[in-house]
């Protein structure tokens, strides 16, 4: 069972713009000492709210094959082996398409001529910093790169290496491999859902995903309208735990548009997110509720 | 001269596939013998790098020319380095495009798009 002192909560949504970052940033900010990890490496934005003082920056590199033309005899084994189509045989010599390479190393192992070695290639950076009691880890994938997975892997290592405290993982949108990587080691998946058909459609997809991964999960209904909420109907229909409802709120939207962390700006939001945080702890850690 | 064309169906009267890398079939038409061969594009269903693999198929079949509505950067790199010329197709069937190309009515394709990889 997860422990409130070091629980790992992944925040995801399927659709972008439903409020993953608002929820994860404010939960981390209200949790006291905590770690916030921005795994949305294609467009990280949590740091805009935290404005962390950066303490370290590291590059993330992957290994790609380099072919020694003098040793290669054009046998084509490497090209036929590569499932990612990162190699092509042109005029009897293999050519590497570095951005397609998934760094599996298979071509190097397979080459009968031992003509392939590996070379490092930088695909992005990780910044680590602090904002109040929150350790902020941000990954940023270089534009044009095929996959942010290596950055996410490293980010999660960095986050886990920290002092014992709750970790909030702000996941990328969608339900593809970067999301899977982000939730892999999470104790709990917090799904943020907005009341739109598109939002519910993509919520369904991540809901299927977290079930496939056997993750426990619960929902925060964001931007709740005054009337009926189709997202809530879906949760009720499928027996999905609803942890909280955040009303459609101009003030929260306005604070976000100015990149302000709501719980640091207003007592009302501090209380609101503190309550969500307490509910989350009970749900994640199954902490005993006092008997009455 | 061997001409390669991405096709939706195994039919000379079929229209061209808007995607080069993920076209279901390629037509290889030999203008000397006036014979055509339809080949299934095994790259069509690969998760990524379909353009590279498709271009590899084109070069493996020793085509000299590709007629296509569009082509990605990676595929273009393979084709260019393998000395395969890429021409922009016109609307219409494979047959009409071969005729137009042989009549010198098609121009070289100049714009190569970047990938649509890892869409969300």
CSV table of C-alpha atoms in Angstrom, one decimal, chain A residues 9-220:
chain,number,residue,atom,x,y,z
A,9,UNK,CA,0.4,10.2,-8.1
A,10,UNK,CA,0.3,10.5,-11.9
A,11,UNK,CA,-2.1,13.1,-13.3
A,12,UNK,CA,-3.4,12.5,-16.7
A,13,UNK,CA,-6.4,13.2,-18.9
A,14,UNK,CA,-6.3,12.0,-22.5
A,15,UNK,CA,-7.3,15.3,-24.0
A,16,UNK,CA,-5.0,18.3,-23.6
A,17,UNK,CA,-6.2,21.4,-21.8
A,18,UNK,CA,-8.5,19.7,-19.2
A,19,UNK,CA,-6.5,20.9,-16.3
A,20,UNK,CA,-3.8,18.4,-15.6
A,21,UNK,CA,-1.2,21.0,-14.9
A,22,UNK,CA,-3.5,23.2,-12.8
A,23,UNK,CA,-4.3,20.2,-10.7
A,24,UNK,CA,-0.8,18.7,-10.3
A,25,UNK,CA,0.9,22.1,-9.7
A,26,UNK,CA,-1.6,23.1,-7.0
A,27,UNK,CA,-1.6,19.7,-5.4
A,28,UNK,CA,2.2,19.8,-5.2
A,29,UNK,CA,2.1,23.3,-3.9
A,30,UNK,CA,-0.4,22.5,-1.2
A,31,UNK,CA,1.3,19.3,-0.2
A,32,UNK,CA,4.2,20.9,1.7
A,33,UNK,CA,7.4,19.3,0.8
A,34,UNK,CA,6.8,17.5,-2.5
A,35,UNK,CA,8.2,16.8,-6.0
A,36,UNK,CA,6.5,18.0,-9.2
A,37,UNK,CA,7.7,16.2,-12.3
A,38,UNK,CA,6.6,17.6,-15.7
A,39,UNK,CA,6.6,14.6,-18.1
A,40,UNK,CA,4.9,16.6,-20.9
A,41,UNK,CA,8.3,16.9,-22.5
A,42,UNK,CA,6.9,18.2,-25.8
A,43,UNK,CA,5.5,21.3,-24.1
A,44,UNK,CA,6.3,21.5,-20.4
A,45,UNK,CA,4.4,24.3,-18.7
A,46,UNK,CA,4.4,23.5,-15.0
A,47,UNK,CA,7.6,25.5,-14.5
A,48,UNK,CA,5.7,28.6,-15.7
A,49,UNK,CA,3.6,28.4,-12.6
A,50,UNK,CA,6.4,27.5,-10.2
A,51,UNK,CA,9.1,29.7,-11.6
A,52,UNK,CA,11.7,27.5,-9.9
A,53,UNK,CA,15.2,28.6,-9.0
A,54,UNK,CA,17.1,26.2,-11.2
A,55,UNK,CA,19.8,24.2,-9.4
A,56,UNK,CA,20.9,21.8,-12.1
A,57,UNK,CA,20.6,21.2,-15.8
A,58,UNK,CA,21.5,18.0,-17.6
A,59,UNK,CA,21.3,16.9,-21.1
A,60,UNK,CA,19.7,13.6,-22.0
A,61,UNK,CA,21.3,11.6,-24.7
A,62,UNK,CA,20.5,8.4,-26.6
A,63,UNK,CA,22.8,6.1,-28.4
A,64,UNK,CA,22.6,5.8,-32.2
A,65,UNK,CA,24.5,3.5,-34.5
A,66,UNK,CA,27.6,4.7,-36.5
A,67,UNK,CA,28.6,2.6,-39.4
A,68,UNK,CA,32.3,2.1,-40.3
A,69,UNK,CA,32.2,2.3,-44.1
A,70,UNK,CA,35.5,0.5,-44.4
A,71,UNK,CA,34.2,-2.6,-42.5
A,72,UNK,CA,30.7,-2.6,-43.9
A,73,UNK,CA,30.1,-5.0,-46.9
A,74,UNK,CA,26.5,-4.0,-47.5
A,75,UNK,CA,25.0,-7.3,-46.3
A,76,UNK,CA,21.9,-5.4,-45.3
A,77,UNK,CA,21.2,-7.4,-42.1
A,78,UNK,CA,21.0,-4.3,-40.0
A,79,UNK,CA,18.5,-2.7,-42.4
A,80,UNK,CA,16.2,-5.7,-42.5
A,81,UNK,CA,16.4,-6.0,-38.7
A,82,UNK,CA,15.4,-2.5,-37.8
A,83,UNK,CA,11.8,-2.5,-36.9
A,84,UNK,CA,11.8,1.3,-36.6
A,85,UNK,CA,13.0,1.8,-40.2
A,86,UNK,CA,15.9,3.9,-39.0
A,87,UNK,CA,18.2,2.3,-41.5
A,88,UNK,CA,18.1,2.3,-45.3
A,89,UNK,CA,20.4,0.7,-47.8
A,90,UNK,CA,21.4,3.2,-50.4
A,91,UNK,CA,23.9,2.3,-53.1
A,92,UNK,CA,24.8,-0.8,-51.1
A,93,UNK,CA,25.6,1.1,-47.9
A,94,UNK,CA,23.4,1.6,-44.8
A,95,UNK,CA,22.4,5.1,-43.9
A,96,UNK,CA,21.2,5.9,-40.4
A,97,UNK,CA,18.1,8.1,-39.8
A,98,UNK,CA,19.0,9.1,-36.3
A,99,UNK,CA,15.6,10.5,-35.4
A,100,UNK,CA,13.9,7.3,-36.2
A,101,UNK,CA,16.3,5.2,-34.0
A,102,UNK,CA,14.9,3.8,-30.8
A,103,UNK,CA,18.4,3.0,-29.5
A,104,UNK,CA,17.8,-0.8,-29.2
A,105,UNK,CA,21.3,-1.6,-30.2
A,106,UNK,CA,20.2,-4.6,-32.3
A,107,UNK,CA,21.9,-3.6,-35.5
A,108,UNK,CA,25.3,-3.4,-33.6
A,109,UNK,CA,24.8,-6.8,-32.1
A,110,UNK,CA,23.8,-8.3,-35.4
A,111,UNK,CA,26.4,-6.9,-37.7
A,112,UNK,CA,28.6,-9.8,-39.0
A,113,UNK,CA,31.4,-7.4,-39.9
A,114,UNK,CA,31.4,-5.6,-36.5
A,115,UNK,CA,31.1,-2.4,-38.5
A,116,UNK,CA,28.6,-0.7,-36.2
A,117,UNK,CA,29.5,1.2,-33.0
A,118,UNK,CA,27.4,3.6,-31.0
A,119,UNK,CA,27.6,7.3,-30.5
A,120,UNK,CA,25.6,9.6,-28.1
A,121,UNK,CA,23.1,12.0,-29.4
A,122,UNK,CA,21.4,14.7,-27.3
A,123,UNK,CA,17.7,14.8,-27.6
A,124,UNK,CA,16.7,17.2,-24.8
A,125,UNK,CA,17.4,18.6,-21.4
A,126,UNK,CA,16.2,18.2,-17.8
A,127,UNK,CA,16.1,21.1,-15.4
A,128,UNK,CA,15.8,20.7,-11.7
A,129,UNK,CA,15.0,23.5,-9.3
A,130,UNK,CA,13.0,24.5,-6.3
A,131,UNK,CA,10.0,26.7,-5.7
A,132,UNK,CA,9.1,27.0,-2.0
A,133,UNK,CA,9.0,23.5,-0.7
A,134,UNK,CA,8.4,22.0,-4.1
A,135,UNK,CA,11.2,20.3,-6.1
A,136,UNK,CA,10.4,21.0,-9.7
A,137,UNK,CA,11.8,18.6,-12.4
A,138,UNK,CA,11.1,19.6,-16.0
A,139,UNK,CA,12.0,17.7,-19.1
A,140,UNK,CA,12.2,19.3,-22.5
A,141,UNK,CA,12.5,17.3,-25.7
A,142,UNK,CA,14.2,19.0,-28.6
A,143,UNK,CA,11.9,20.0,-31.5
A,144,UNK,CA,11.7,17.3,-34.2
A,145,UNK,CA,12.7,14.4,-32.1
A,146,UNK,CA,10.6,11.2,-32.4
A,147,UNK,CA,10.2,10.3,-28.8
A,148,UNK,CA,10.5,11.8,-25.3
A,149,UNK,CA,10.6,8.4,-23.5
A,150,UNK,CA,14.4,8.6,-22.6
A,151,UNK,CA,13.8,12.0,-21.0
A,152,UNK,CA,10.8,10.8,-19.1
A,153,UNK,CA,12.7,7.8,-17.8
A,154,UNK,CA,15.5,10.0,-16.5
A,155,UNK,CA,13.0,12.5,-15.1
A,156,UNK,CA,11.3,9.8,-13.0
A,157,UNK,CA,14.7,8.5,-11.8
A,158,UNK,CA,15.6,12.1,-10.7
A,159,UNK,CA,12.3,12.6,-8.9
A,160,UNK,CA,12.5,9.3,-7.1
A,161,UNK,CA,16.0,10.0,-5.9
A,162,UNK,CA,14.7,12.9,-3.8
A,163,UNK,CA,14.0,13.0,-0.1
A,164,UNK,CA,10.9,11.0,1.0
A,165,UNK,CA,7.9,13.0,0.0
A,166,UNK,CA,4.9,12.8,-2.3
A,167,UNK,CA,5.5,13.0,-6.0
A,168,UNK,CA,3.1,14.5,-8.6
A,169,UNK,CA,3.7,13.4,-12.2
A,170,UNK,CA,2.2,15.8,-14.7
A,171,UNK,CA,1.7,13.4,-17.7
A,172,UNK,CA,1.6,14.3,-21.4
A,173,UNK,CA,-1.8,14.4,-23.0
A,174,UNK,CA,-3.0,11.4,-25.0
A,175,UNK,CA,-2.7,7.7,-24.2
A,176,UNK,CA,0.4,6.9,-26.2
A,177,UNK,CA,3.8,5.4,-25.1
A,178,UNK,CA,4.9,8.6,-23.3
A,179,UNK,CA,1.9,8.4,-21.1
A,180,UNK,CA,2.5,4.7,-20.4
A,181,UNK,CA,6.1,5.5,-19.4
A,182,UNK,CA,4.9,8.3,-17.1
A,183,UNK,CA,2.4,6.2,-15.2
A,184,UNK,CA,4.4,3.0,-15.1
A,185,UNK,CA,5.6,3.4,-11.5
A,186,UNK,CA,2.8,5.5,-10.1
A,187,UNK,CA,0.8,4.3,-7.1
A,188,UNK,CA,-2.3,6.0,-8.3
A,189,UNK,CA,-3.6,7.7,-11.5
A,190,UNK,CA,-5.6,10.9,-11.1
A,191,UNK,CA,-7.7,11.5,-14.2
A,192,UNK,CA,-8.7,15.1,-14.8
A,193,UNK,CA,-11.8,15.3,-17.0
A,194,UNK,CA,-13.7,18.2,-18.5
A,195,UNK,CA,-17.3,18.1,-19.5
A,196,UNK,CA,-16.9,18.1,-23.3
A,197,UNK,CA,-17.6,15.2,-25.6
A,198,UNK,CA,-14.0,15.3,-26.9
A,199,UNK,CA,-12.8,15.4,-23.3
A,200,UNK,CA,-14.9,12.3,-22.4
A,201,UNK,CA,-13.9,10.5,-25.5
A,202,UNK,CA,-10.2,10.8,-24.6
A,203,UNK,CA,-10.9,10.2,-20.9
A,204,UNK,CA,-12.3,6.8,-21.9
A,205,UNK,CA,-9.1,6.0,-23.7
A,206,UNK,CA,-6.9,6.8,-20.7
A,207,UNK,CA,-9.3,5.1,-18.4
A,208,UNK,CA,-8.9,1.9,-20.5
A,209,UNK,CA,-5.1,2.5,-20.4
A,210,UNK,CA,-4.9,2.8,-16.6
A,211,UNK,CA,-7.0,-0.4,-16.2
A,212,UNK,CA,-4.7,-2.2,-18.6
A,213,UNK,CA,-1.8,-1.2,-16.4
A,214,UNK,CA,-3.8,-2.3,-13.3
A,215,UNK,CA,-3.5,1.1,-11.8
A,216,UNK,CA,-5.9,2.4,-9.2
A,217,UNK,CA,-7.5,5.6,-10.3
A,218,UNK,CA,-10.0,8.3,-9.5
A,219,UNK,CA,-11.4,11.3,-11.2
A,220,UNK,CA,-11.3,15.1,-10.7
